[in-house]
Tab-separated table of C-alpha atoms and ligand atoms in Angstrom:
chain	number	residue	atom	x	y	z
P	1	MET	CA	-83.686	267.152	88.567
P	2	ASP	CA	-84.654	265.234	91.751
P	3	VAL	CA	-81.966	262.981	93.224
P	4	THR	CA	-83.577	259.700	93.947
P	5	LEU	CA	-82.221	257.166	96.477
P	6	PHE	CA	-83.168	253.721	97.737
P	7	ASN	CA	-84.594	254.308	101.148
P	8	THR	CA	-84.035	251.353	103.413
P	9	MET	CA	-87.072	252.338	105.465
P	10	THR	CA	-89.525	251.949	102.616
P	11	ARG	CA	-87.435	249.564	100.531
P	12	SER	CA	-88.092	251.712	97.433
P	13	ILE	CA	-86.356	254.340	95.351
P	14	GLU	CA	-87.656	257.741	96.264
P	15	PRO	CA	-86.981	261.307	95.360
P	16	LEU	CA	-84.992	263.171	98.079
P	17	VAL	CA	-87.064	265.949	99.530
P	18	PRO	CA	-85.049	267.919	102.079
P	19	GLN	CA	-87.019	269.683	104.820
P	20	ASN	CA	-85.469	272.973	103.856
P	21	LYS	CA	-85.601	273.065	100.077
P	22	GLN	CA	-82.057	273.327	99.078
P	23	ASP	CA	-80.362	272.318	102.287
P	24	VAL	CA	-79.548	268.688	102.879
P	25	ARG	CA	-78.596	267.573	106.343
P	26	MET	CA	-76.707	264.319	106.128
P	27	TYR	CA	-75.259	262.138	108.949
P	28	HIS	CA	-72.894	259.213	108.416
P	29	CYS	CA	-71.941	256.644	111.033
P	30	GLY	CA	-68.159	256.865	111.120
P	31	PRO	CA	-65.539	254.516	112.377
P	32	THR	CA	-64.500	253.307	115.821
P	33	VAL	CA	-60.860	254.590	115.824
P	34	TYR	CA	-59.025	251.788	117.577
P	35	ASP	CA	-57.287	250.520	114.433
P	36	PHE	CA	-56.737	251.270	110.675
P	37	ALA	CA	-59.803	251.508	108.526
P	38	HIS	CA	-60.034	248.576	106.063
P	39	ILE	CA	-61.093	248.876	102.432
P	40	GLY	CA	-64.659	247.789	103.397
P	41	ASN	CA	-64.971	250.725	105.624
P	42	LEU	CA	-63.395	252.849	103.006
P	43	ARG	CA	-65.913	251.614	100.392
P	44	ALA	CA	-68.709	252.948	102.669
P	45	PHE	CA	-66.859	256.232	103.089
P	46	ILE	CA	-66.272	256.579	99.328
P	47	ILE	CA	-70.017	256.023	98.740
P	48	ASN	CA	-70.820	258.757	101.375
P	49	ASP	CA	-68.490	261.084	99.453
P	50	ILE	CA	-70.164	260.219	96.041
P	51	LEU	CA	-73.515	260.896	97.646
P	52	ARG	CA	-72.388	264.342	98.915
P	53	ARG	CA	-70.827	265.162	95.501
P	54	ALA	CA	-73.999	263.946	93.636
P	55	LEU	CA	-76.174	266.257	95.817
P	56	GLU	CA	-73.865	269.240	95.265
P	57	TYR	CA	-73.756	268.399	91.482
P	58	ALA	CA	-77.596	268.586	91.504
P	59	GLY	CA	-77.296	272.151	93.052
P	60	LEU	CA	-78.097	271.310	96.687
P	61	ASP	CA	-76.334	272.629	99.674
P	62	VAL	CA	-75.089	269.823	101.855
P	63	LYS	CA	-74.162	269.835	105.483
P	64	GLN	CA	-72.286	266.640	106.004
P	65	VAL	CA	-71.465	265.196	109.357
P	66	MET	CA	-69.516	261.958	110.120
P	67	ASN	CA	-68.942	260.921	113.687
P	68	ILE	CA	-65.993	259.306	115.331
P	69	THR	CA	-66.705	256.642	117.933
P	70	ASP	CA	-63.847	257.128	120.448
P	71	VAL	CA	-65.252	255.387	123.475
P	72	ASP	CA	-66.363	251.797	123.533
P	73	ASP	CA	-65.148	248.275	124.643
P	74	LYS	CA	-62.737	248.017	121.773
P	75	MET	CA	-61.226	251.457	122.332
P	76	ILE	CA	-60.723	250.687	125.976
P	77	ALA	CA	-59.152	247.345	125.361
P	78	ARG	CA	-56.782	248.508	122.619
P	79	ALA	CA	-55.753	251.628	124.685
P	80	ALA	CA	-54.900	249.415	127.642
P	81	GLU	CA	-52.855	247.025	125.343
P	82	GLU	CA	-50.898	249.975	124.010
P	83	GLY	CA	-50.586	251.746	127.347
P	84	VAL	CA	-52.056	254.992	126.099
P	85	SER	CA	-55.347	256.833	126.770
P	86	ILE	CA	-58.360	256.393	124.540
P	87	HIS	CA	-57.871	259.981	123.410
P	88	THR	CA	-54.300	259.336	122.241
P	89	LEU	CA	-55.487	256.259	120.485
P	90	ALA	CA	-58.402	258.125	118.857
P	91	ARG	CA	-56.158	260.948	117.778
P	92	GLU	CA	-53.657	258.611	116.120
P	93	TYR	CA	-56.253	256.599	114.188
P	94	THR	CA	-58.393	259.542	113.273
P	95	ASN	CA	-55.238	261.089	111.667
P	96	PHE	CA	-54.628	257.900	109.702
P	97	LEU	CA	-58.261	257.876	108.552
P	98	LEU	CA	-58.081	261.528	107.363
P	99	ALA	CA	-54.848	260.635	105.538
P	100	ASP	CA	-56.819	257.845	103.747
P	101	PHE	CA	-59.579	260.322	103.031
P	102	LYS	CA	-57.116	262.721	101.406
P	103	ALA	CA	-55.411	260.029	99.353
P	104	LEU	CA	-58.826	258.751	98.135
P	105	ASN	CA	-60.064	262.276	97.333
P	106	ILE	CA	-62.858	261.953	99.803
P	107	LEU	CA	-64.099	265.392	100.773
P	108	ILE	CA	-63.766	266.067	104.487
P	109	PRO	CA	-67.143	266.229	106.158
P	110	HIS	CA	-68.114	269.650	107.417
P	111	LYS	CA	-68.218	268.332	111.008
P	112	ILE	CA	-66.446	265.320	112.539
P	113	PRO	CA	-67.905	265.145	116.070
P	114	HIS	CA	-66.225	262.751	118.604
P	115	ALA	CA	-68.448	260.866	120.979
P	116	THR	CA	-66.427	261.832	123.986
P	117	GLU	CA	-67.107	265.568	123.317
P	118	HIS	CA	-70.822	264.925	123.461
P	119	ILE	CA	-71.242	262.950	126.731
P	120	GLY	CA	-73.150	265.854	128.386
P	121	GLY	CA	-75.858	265.822	125.611
P	122	MET	CA	-76.118	262.039	125.883
P	123	ILE	CA	-76.700	262.247	129.612
P	124	VAL	CA	-79.507	264.773	129.069
P	125	MET	CA	-81.150	262.477	126.474
P	126	ILE	CA	-80.957	259.538	128.851
P	127	GLU	CA	-82.358	261.602	131.676
P	128	LYS	CA	-85.311	262.497	129.546
P	129	LEU	CA	-85.837	258.847	128.488
P	130	LEU	CA	-85.872	257.881	132.143
P	131	ARG	CA	-88.283	260.631	133.086
P	132	ASP	CA	-90.667	259.745	130.237
P	133	GLY	CA	-90.695	256.084	131.005
P	134	PHE	CA	-88.806	254.840	127.974
P	135	ALA	CA	-85.802	253.779	129.998
P	136	TYR	CA	-85.059	252.007	133.252
P	137	LYS	CA	-82.210	251.235	135.555
P	138	ALA	CA	-80.826	247.687	135.807
P	139	SER	CA	-77.867	246.467	137.828
P	140	ASP	CA	-75.261	247.067	135.086
P	141	GLY	CA	-76.641	250.124	133.342
P	142	ILE	CA	-79.591	252.063	132.026
P	143	TYR	CA	-81.640	250.284	129.331
P	144	PHE	CA	-84.029	251.409	126.671
P	145	GLU	CA	-87.333	249.514	126.951
P	146	VAL	CA	-88.064	248.435	123.433
P	147	ALA	CA	-91.704	247.567	124.195
P	148	LYS	CA	-92.328	251.272	124.750
P	149	ALA	CA	-91.099	252.415	121.288
P	150	LYS	CA	-93.471	252.950	118.462
P	151	ASN	CA	-92.827	250.794	115.388
P	152	TYR	CA	-89.636	249.347	116.724
P	153	GLY	CA	-87.674	247.465	114.003
P	154	ALA	CA	-89.436	249.142	111.099
P	155	LEU	CA	-86.141	249.929	109.392
P	156	ALA	CA	-84.835	246.417	109.681
P	157	HIS	CA	-88.178	244.812	108.757
P	158	LEU	CA	-87.610	242.342	111.532
P	159	ASP	CA	-90.009	239.791	112.895
P	160	LEU	CA	-89.182	241.196	116.322
P	161	TYR	CA	-89.521	238.418	118.777
P	162	ALA	CA	-88.154	235.582	116.666
P	163	GLU	CA	-85.208	237.407	115.192
P	164	ILE	CA	-84.117	239.829	117.798
P	165	GLU	CA	-84.343	237.406	120.729
P	166	SER	CA	-82.222	234.967	118.903
P	167	ARG	CA	-79.535	237.661	118.232
P	168	ILE	CA	-79.204	239.212	121.687
P	169	GLU	CA	-78.017	237.700	124.786
P	170	ALA	CA	-80.161	238.002	127.887
P	171	VAL	CA	-78.769	240.061	130.703
P	172	GLN	CA	-79.726	239.287	134.238
P	173	ASP	CA	-82.219	241.911	135.180
P	174	LYS	CA	-83.092	243.393	131.791
P	175	LYS	CA	-86.943	243.463	131.397
P	176	SER	CA	-86.585	241.971	127.897
P	177	PRO	CA	-83.598	240.563	125.897
P	178	ARG	CA	-84.569	243.131	123.243
P	179	ASP	CA	-83.828	246.046	125.510
P	180	PHE	CA	-80.516	247.671	124.755
P	181	ALA	CA	-78.018	249.711	126.828
P	182	LEU	CA	-78.093	253.474	126.928
P	183	TRP	CA	-75.426	253.671	129.564
P	184	LYS	CA	-73.067	251.154	131.141
P	185	PHE	CA	-72.102	251.521	134.780
P	186	GLU	CA	-68.409	251.709	135.500
P	187	THR	CA	-66.530	248.367	135.921
P	188	PRO	CA	-62.956	247.748	136.964
P	189	GLU	CA	-62.173	246.568	133.446
P	190	ASP	CA	-62.959	250.081	132.116
P	191	GLY	CA	-59.630	251.403	133.324
P	192	GLY	CA	-61.124	254.626	134.701
P	193	VAL	CA	-62.967	255.571	131.400
P	194	ALA	CA	-66.131	256.794	132.989
P	195	TYR	CA	-68.200	259.907	133.298
P	196	ASP	CA	-70.366	261.140	136.153
P	197	ALA	CA	-74.152	261.210	135.526
P	198	SER	CA	-77.179	261.739	137.721
P	199	PHE	CA	-78.180	258.085	137.189
P	200	GLY	CA	-74.644	256.700	138.036
P	201	ARG	CA	-71.085	256.844	136.829
P	202	GLY	CA	-70.304	255.024	133.616
P	203	ARG	CA	-70.103	255.477	129.816
P	204	PRO	CA	-72.606	255.605	126.977
P	205	GLY	CA	-73.750	252.834	124.750
P	206	TRP	CA	-72.915	253.063	121.128
P	207	HIS	CA	-76.341	253.918	119.811
P	208	ILE	CA	-77.018	256.902	122.027
P	209	GLU	CA	-73.781	258.393	120.753
P	210	CYS	CA	-75.005	258.784	117.269
P	211	SER	CA	-78.520	259.946	118.298
P	212	GLU	CA	-76.978	262.762	120.281
P	213	MET	CA	-74.240	263.754	117.763
P	214	ALA	CA	-76.820	263.877	114.935
P	215	ARG	CA	-79.176	266.042	117.015
P	216	ASP	CA	-76.450	268.397	118.255
P	217	THR	CA	-74.902	268.926	114.797
P	218	LEU	CA	-77.913	268.689	112.400
P	219	GLY	CA	-81.106	269.015	114.488
P	220	GLU	CA	-83.893	266.737	115.532
P	221	THR	CA	-84.891	265.587	112.017
P	222	ILE	CA	-82.124	264.951	109.508
P	223	ASP	CA	-82.581	264.408	105.766
P	224	ILE	CA	-80.235	261.437	105.121
P	225	HIS	CA	-78.638	259.011	107.469
P	226	THR	CA	-76.129	256.440	106.013
P	227	GLY	CA	-73.898	253.556	107.025
P	228	GLY	CA	-73.067	250.072	105.973
P	229	VAL	CA	-75.850	247.430	105.772
P	230	ASP	CA	-74.480	245.863	109.063
P	231	LEU	CA	-75.692	248.955	110.893
P	232	ILE	CA	-79.423	248.590	109.925
P	233	PHE	CA	-79.874	246.414	113.003
P	234	PRO	CA	-79.273	246.981	115.784
P	235	HIS	CA	-77.524	250.337	115.515
P	236	HIS	CA	-79.779	252.371	113.313
P	237	THR	CA	-82.880	250.614	114.585
P	238	ASN	CA	-81.967	251.636	118.091
P	239	GLU	CA	-80.978	255.146	117.053
P	240	ILE	CA	-84.402	255.635	115.664
P	241	ALA	CA	-86.087	254.269	118.806
P	242	GLN	CA	-84.150	256.627	121.186
P	243	SER	CA	-84.211	259.784	119.062
P	244	GLU	CA	-87.937	259.543	118.266
P	245	ALA	CA	-88.752	258.877	121.933
P	246	VAL	CA	-86.801	261.880	123.076
P	247	ASN	CA	-87.718	264.328	120.356
P	248	GLY	CA	-91.154	263.122	119.409
P	249	LYS	CA	-90.223	263.698	115.816
P	250	LEU	CA	-89.189	261.676	112.772
P	251	PHE	CA	-85.472	261.084	113.098
P	252	ALA	CA	-84.330	260.609	109.496
P	253	ARG	CA	-86.263	261.122	106.331
P	254	MET	CA	-84.035	258.740	104.291
P	255	TRP	CA	-81.799	255.752	105.128
P	256	VAL	CA	-79.067	254.781	102.702
P	257	HIS	CA	-76.967	251.702	103.255
P	258	THR	CA	-73.880	250.505	101.470
P	259	GLU	CA	-73.441	246.836	100.876
P	260	PHE	CA	-70.398	244.893	102.052
P	261	MET	CA	-66.908	244.699	100.486
P	262	MET	CA	-66.227	240.937	100.275
P	263	ILE	CA	-63.076	238.978	99.954
P	264	ASP	CA	-62.941	235.322	98.956
P	265	GLY	CA	-66.679	235.200	99.314
P	266	GLN	CA	-66.699	236.521	102.926
P	267	LYS	CA	-67.507	239.925	104.423
P	268	MET	CA	-64.274	241.880	105.028
P	269	SER	CA	-64.048	242.511	108.781
P	270	LYS	CA	-61.464	242.839	111.491
P	271	SER	CA	-63.081	239.877	113.412
P	272	LEU	CA	-62.649	237.499	110.438
P	273	GLY	CA	-58.998	238.660	110.013
P	274	ASN	CA	-59.315	239.132	106.317
P	275	ILE	CA	-58.845	242.819	106.029
P	276	ILE	CA	-56.827	244.839	103.520
P	277	THR	CA	-55.867	248.470	104.197
P	278	LEU	CA	-55.240	251.344	101.874
P	279	LYS	CA	-51.642	251.214	103.054
P	280	SER	CA	-51.209	247.677	101.858
P	281	ILE	CA	-52.674	248.686	98.413
P	282	ILE	CA	-50.235	251.529	98.141
P	283	GLU	CA	-47.279	249.302	99.268
P	284	ARG	CA	-48.152	247.034	96.450
P	285	GLY	CA	-47.625	249.925	94.085
P	286	PHE	CA	-51.294	250.828	93.265
P	287	SER	CA	-52.614	254.334	93.267
P	288	PRO	CA	-55.467	255.047	95.780
P	289	PHE	CA	-57.406	256.397	92.777
P	290	ALA	CA	-57.285	252.902	91.348
P	291	PHE	CA	-59.177	251.691	94.450
P	292	ARG	CA	-61.659	254.489	94.107
P	293	TYR	CA	-62.196	253.550	90.434
P	294	PHE	CA	-62.710	249.970	91.488
P	295	VAL	CA	-65.274	250.954	94.092
P	296	LEU	CA	-67.277	252.968	91.557
P	297	GLY	CA	-67.377	250.042	89.235
P	298	ALA	CA	-69.983	248.347	91.379
P	299	HIS	CA	-73.302	249.802	92.492
P	300	TYR	CA	-73.316	250.579	96.189
P	301	ARG	CA	-76.278	248.297	96.863
P	302	SER	CA	-74.392	245.214	95.496
P	303	LYS	CA	-71.830	243.230	97.310
P	304	GLN	CA	-68.417	243.850	95.834
P	305	ASN	CA	-65.676	241.209	95.852
P	306	PHE	CA	-62.107	242.483	96.147
P	307	THR	CA	-59.315	240.817	94.178
P	308	TRP	CA	-55.866	242.219	93.280
P	309	GLU	CA	-56.528	241.392	89.668
P	310	ALA	CA	-59.665	243.438	89.692
P	311	LEU	CA	-57.670	246.332	91.274
P	312	GLU	CA	-55.095	246.002	88.569
P	313	GLY	CA	-57.769	246.160	85.958
P	314	ALA	CA	-59.193	249.291	87.571
P	315	GLU	CA	-55.740	250.949	87.559
P	316	ASN	CA	-55.181	250.208	83.908
P	317	ALA	CA	-58.702	251.439	83.008
P	318	LEU	CA	-58.258	254.676	84.924
P	319	ARG	CA	-54.888	255.264	83.326
P	320	LYS	CA	-56.419	254.788	79.822
P	321	LEU	CA	-59.296	257.009	80.682
P	322	ASN	CA	-56.897	259.665	81.841
P	323	ASP	CA	-55.124	259.446	78.439
P	324	HIS	CA	-58.177	261.295	77.100
P	325	ILE	CA	-57.580	264.308	79.372
P	326	GLY	CA	-55.562	266.947	77.557
P	327	GLU	CA	-54.166	270.389	78.506
P	328	GLU	CA	-56.735	272.255	76.485
P	329	ILE	CA	-60.208	272.462	78.083
P	330	GLY	CA	-63.076	273.081	75.698
P	331	ARG	CA	-66.816	272.995	76.298
P	332	VAL	CA	-68.836	270.375	78.277
P	333	ASP	CA	-70.939	268.255	75.996
P	334	LYS	CA	-74.497	269.139	77.183
P	335	ASP	CA	-76.240	265.859	76.073
P	336	CYS	CA	-73.618	263.738	77.773
P	337	GLN	CA	-73.746	265.949	80.916
P	338	LYS	CA	-77.551	265.477	81.046
P	339	ARG	CA	-77.217	261.661	80.759
P	340	PHE	CA	-74.508	261.720	83.443
P	341	ALA	CA	-76.570	263.713	85.828
P	342	GLU	CA	-79.544	261.277	85.304
P	343	PHE	CA	-77.327	258.249	86.051
P	344	ILE	CA	-76.042	259.713	89.202
P	345	ALA	CA	-79.421	261.009	90.338
P	346	ASN	CA	-80.758	257.488	89.783
P	347	ASP	CA	-79.755	256.078	93.130
P	348	LEU	CA	-76.052	256.793	92.448
P	349	ASP	CA	-75.606	254.580	89.397
P	350	THR	CA	-71.774	254.859	89.274
P	351	PRO	CA	-71.302	251.839	87.021
P	352	ARG	CA	-73.370	253.486	84.212
P	353	ALA	CA	-71.774	256.871	84.944
P	354	LEU	CA	-68.274	255.286	84.411
P	355	ALA	CA	-69.473	253.531	81.285
P	356	LEU	CA	-70.694	256.928	79.989
P	357	ALA	CA	-67.218	258.419	80.752
P	358	TRP	CA	-65.768	255.726	78.469
P	359	GLU	CA	-68.415	256.502	75.845
P	360	VAL	CA	-67.376	260.087	75.872
P	361	ALA	CA	-63.566	259.133	75.788
P	362	LYS	CA	-64.177	256.972	72.650
P	363	ASN	CA	-66.558	259.268	70.875
P	364	LYS	CA	-65.341	260.252	67.364
P	365	THR	CA	-67.292	263.424	66.975
P	366	ILE	CA	-66.543	265.212	70.276
P	367	SER	CA	-63.246	267.211	70.039
P	368	ALA	CA	-60.377	266.386	72.322
P	369	ALA	CA	-60.764	269.661	74.228
P	370	ASP	CA	-64.520	269.105	74.705
P	371	LYS	CA	-63.878	265.594	75.895
P	372	THR	CA	-61.438	266.880	78.485
P	373	ALA	CA	-64.075	269.460	79.676
P	374	THR	CA	-66.758	266.846	79.778
P	375	LEU	CA	-64.713	264.243	81.712
P	376	LEU	CA	-63.501	266.906	84.121
P	377	ASP	CA	-67.035	267.837	84.669
P	378	PHE	CA	-68.039	264.253	85.455
P	379	ASP	CA	-65.040	264.107	87.823
P	380	ARG	CA	-66.769	266.591	90.085
P	381	VAL	CA	-68.817	263.632	91.202
P	382	LEU	CA	-66.547	260.660	90.433
P	383	GLY	CA	-63.527	262.258	92.108
P	384	LEU	CA	-61.022	260.131	90.202
P	385	GLY	CA	-58.542	262.978	90.046
P	386	VAL	CA	-58.218	262.792	86.253
P	387	SER	CA	-55.729	265.393	85.084
P	388	PRO	CA	-53.202	266.053	82.357
P	389	ARG	CA	-50.552	265.309	84.996
P	390	LEU	CA	-50.562	261.650	85.419
P	391	GLU	CA	-48.495	260.996	88.492
P	392	MET	CA	-51.206	259.201	90.364
P	393	THR	CA	-51.763	256.637	87.629
P	394	ILE	CA	-48.400	255.279	86.865
P	395	PRO	CA	-48.588	251.693	85.692
P	396	LEU	CA	-47.317	249.001	87.990
P	397	GLU	CA	-44.680	247.968	85.510
P	398	ILE	CA	-43.232	251.425	85.315
P	399	ARG	CA	-43.130	251.770	88.996
P	400	ASN	CA	-41.282	248.402	89.308
P	401	LEU	CA	-38.780	249.510	86.701
P	402	SER	CA	-38.309	252.777	88.616
P	403	THR	CA	-37.750	250.944	91.907
P	404	ARG	CA	-35.099	248.732	90.237
P	405	ARG	CA	-33.437	251.849	88.812
P	406	GLU	CA	-33.342	253.504	92.250
P	407	GLU	CA	-31.638	250.410	93.555
P	408	ALA	CA	-29.115	250.509	90.757
P	409	ARG	CA	-28.382	254.118	91.456
P	410	LYS	CA	-27.825	253.411	95.145
P	411	ASN	CA	-25.354	250.701	94.087
P	412	LYS	CA	-23.780	253.257	91.673
P	413	ASP	CA	-24.466	250.905	88.825
P	414	TRP	CA	-24.867	253.715	86.278
P	415	ALA	CA	-25.008	251.445	83.245
P	416	LYS	CA	-27.894	249.479	84.652
P	417	SER	CA	-29.647	252.647	85.745
P	418	ASP	CA	-29.331	254.058	82.263
P	419	LYS	CA	-30.591	250.850	80.697
P	420	LEU	CA	-33.701	250.889	83.017
P	421	ARG	CA	-34.331	254.544	82.040
P	422	ASP	CA	-34.199	253.585	78.349
P	423	GLU	CA	-36.746	250.830	79.054
P	424	ILE	CA	-39.037	253.247	80.880
P	425	ASN	CA	-38.737	255.740	78.002
P	426	SER	CA	-39.478	253.111	75.497
P	427	LEU	CA	-42.859	252.446	77.335
P	428	GLY	CA	-43.798	256.075	76.970
P	429	TRP	CA	-42.673	257.366	80.381
P	430	ASP	CA	-39.974	259.680	81.657
P	431	ILE	CA	-38.014	259.702	84.818
P	432	SER	CA	-36.173	262.613	86.331
P	433	ASP	CA	-34.058	262.715	89.545
P	434	THR	CA	-34.921	265.359	92.099
P	435	ASP	CA	-33.787	266.085	95.670
P	436	LYS	CA	-36.830	264.126	96.895
P	437	GLY	CA	-36.097	261.095	94.759
P	438	SER	CA	-37.071	260.252	91.233
P	439	LYS	CA	-40.196	261.582	89.659
P	440	ILE	CA	-42.035	259.715	86.941
P	441	SER	CA	-44.080	261.442	84.287
P	442	LYS	CA	-45.725	260.644	80.917
P	443	LEU	CA	-43.591	261.393	77.937
P	444	ILE	CA	-45.412	264.100	76.081
P	445	ASN	CA	-44.853	263.583	72.290
N	501	AMP	P1	-66.887	250.194	111.924
N	501	AMP	O1	-65.647	250.995	112.173
N	501	AMP	O2	-66.690	248.795	111.996
N	501	AMP	O3	-67.999	250.809	112.835
N	501	AMP	O4	-67.306	250.629	110.439
N	501	AMP	C1	-67.411	251.892	109.838
N	501	AMP	C2	-68.236	251.831	108.572
N	501	AMP	O5	-67.849	250.910	107.701
N	501	AMP	C3	-69.745	251.464	108.954
N	501	AMP	O6	-70.562	252.235	108.127
N	501	AMP	C4	-69.776	250.021	108.571
N	501	AMP	O7	-71.115	249.635	108.224
N	501	AMP	C5	-68.960	249.963	107.279
N	501	AMP	N1	-68.342	248.630	107.015
N	501	AMP	C6	-67.764	247.800	107.874
N	501	AMP	N2	-67.344	246.684	107.205
N	501	AMP	C7	-67.674	246.821	105.901
N	501	AMP	C8	-67.489	246.026	104.780
N	501	AMP	N3	-66.883	244.801	104.668
N	501	AMP	N4	-67.927	246.520	103.549
N	501	AMP	C9	-68.549	247.800	103.532
N	501	AMP	N5	-68.726	248.605	104.590
N	501	AMP	C10	-68.351	248.106	105.754
N	502	ZN	ZN1	-73.929	255.476	114.230
């Protein structure tokens, strides 16, 4: 079965046809690691993961690359604030990001290139753009001359002069406000973050970083390039212009963009100060899997509004779904599997795939063991971690009772602690005390 995806370039749903039959080369724009990822970023990364899993479920071999942007204005400013190098900062926040990936059951991409490890390749690209007349030197850096690019703006479907000129500030000696920086010459504010290049010491612009990392890790033409919708313009538009100018080849065969995570009707973003992190979700007692379930409940091309109530609903739903997973694993229901594969292959229709999981769970004719097998099969794509061991989906109420019991134990109030245990038991849960603290599990009748 073909996997079909909405290609932003053509604005239509198309079958994915990789260049090399079974091999899919996929590149995701990753984060700038100057701070914690917020759950909007994490939505985009969960969708990347679903895409990889969907392709693998369809029998394809995926080579997945996600970059780390570890040199830019924000990195330099934050590193200076904290009195550390950009490398230390990058290491710290990359580790936090990978911990979030692990908690959310996001498969680690096969390669995670860092921009600072690819400066040499970026310089070679810029030299070629200068030689071939696509780039020019201005007082503060090297610019790409947009007028020289073929079909510039095709991805964003922009009315070039009207839209772009209104969105980009003019810089003194740029030939056109549309031209964008490939390289920024060193300034005193850069705190020594600069690299030698034949055209002048400085650092790369953001767009050239991805063009070079994609080329180096996956080749000149990649099959799928993804990111959030905010990257369509200017980032992806400019990646296409540079890469195609240097390589003389199509840069990416398909473009997949995830819509925004919203909060109170606004885009979640660091600049608006309305972000929520996975850490704060966990601190409120939720399982990361509840967040993953919540994300899958909306189609990736729709905006999704985050509320704590919706997260609680997701957690309850996941726990109830998990109740249908038993110890005995039977056979996968073939009809349901076929429908599931179709939903997923149809532009990653996760809401319908989840609804089907519920249909299986509630089905009266499929045996318990076959339900388990079928739901576990679906979970190869959904990645919700469903399992007979329920630790990751302990209801909030039980966790709160457990916290109160821990406090009672600390205060040596054994009567209260026993009473709280009885209450936990009466709700169908068990609690045992280990060296590492108390452990909650479902009471098995
Ligand atoms: P950044 O670190 O801001 O470059 O973002 C990393 C990834 O998260 C990019 O693919 C962005 O498009 C995506 N992203 C940023 N904000 C949101 C949001 N509110 N909802 C969904 N994706 C987002
Ligand atoms: Zn990028």
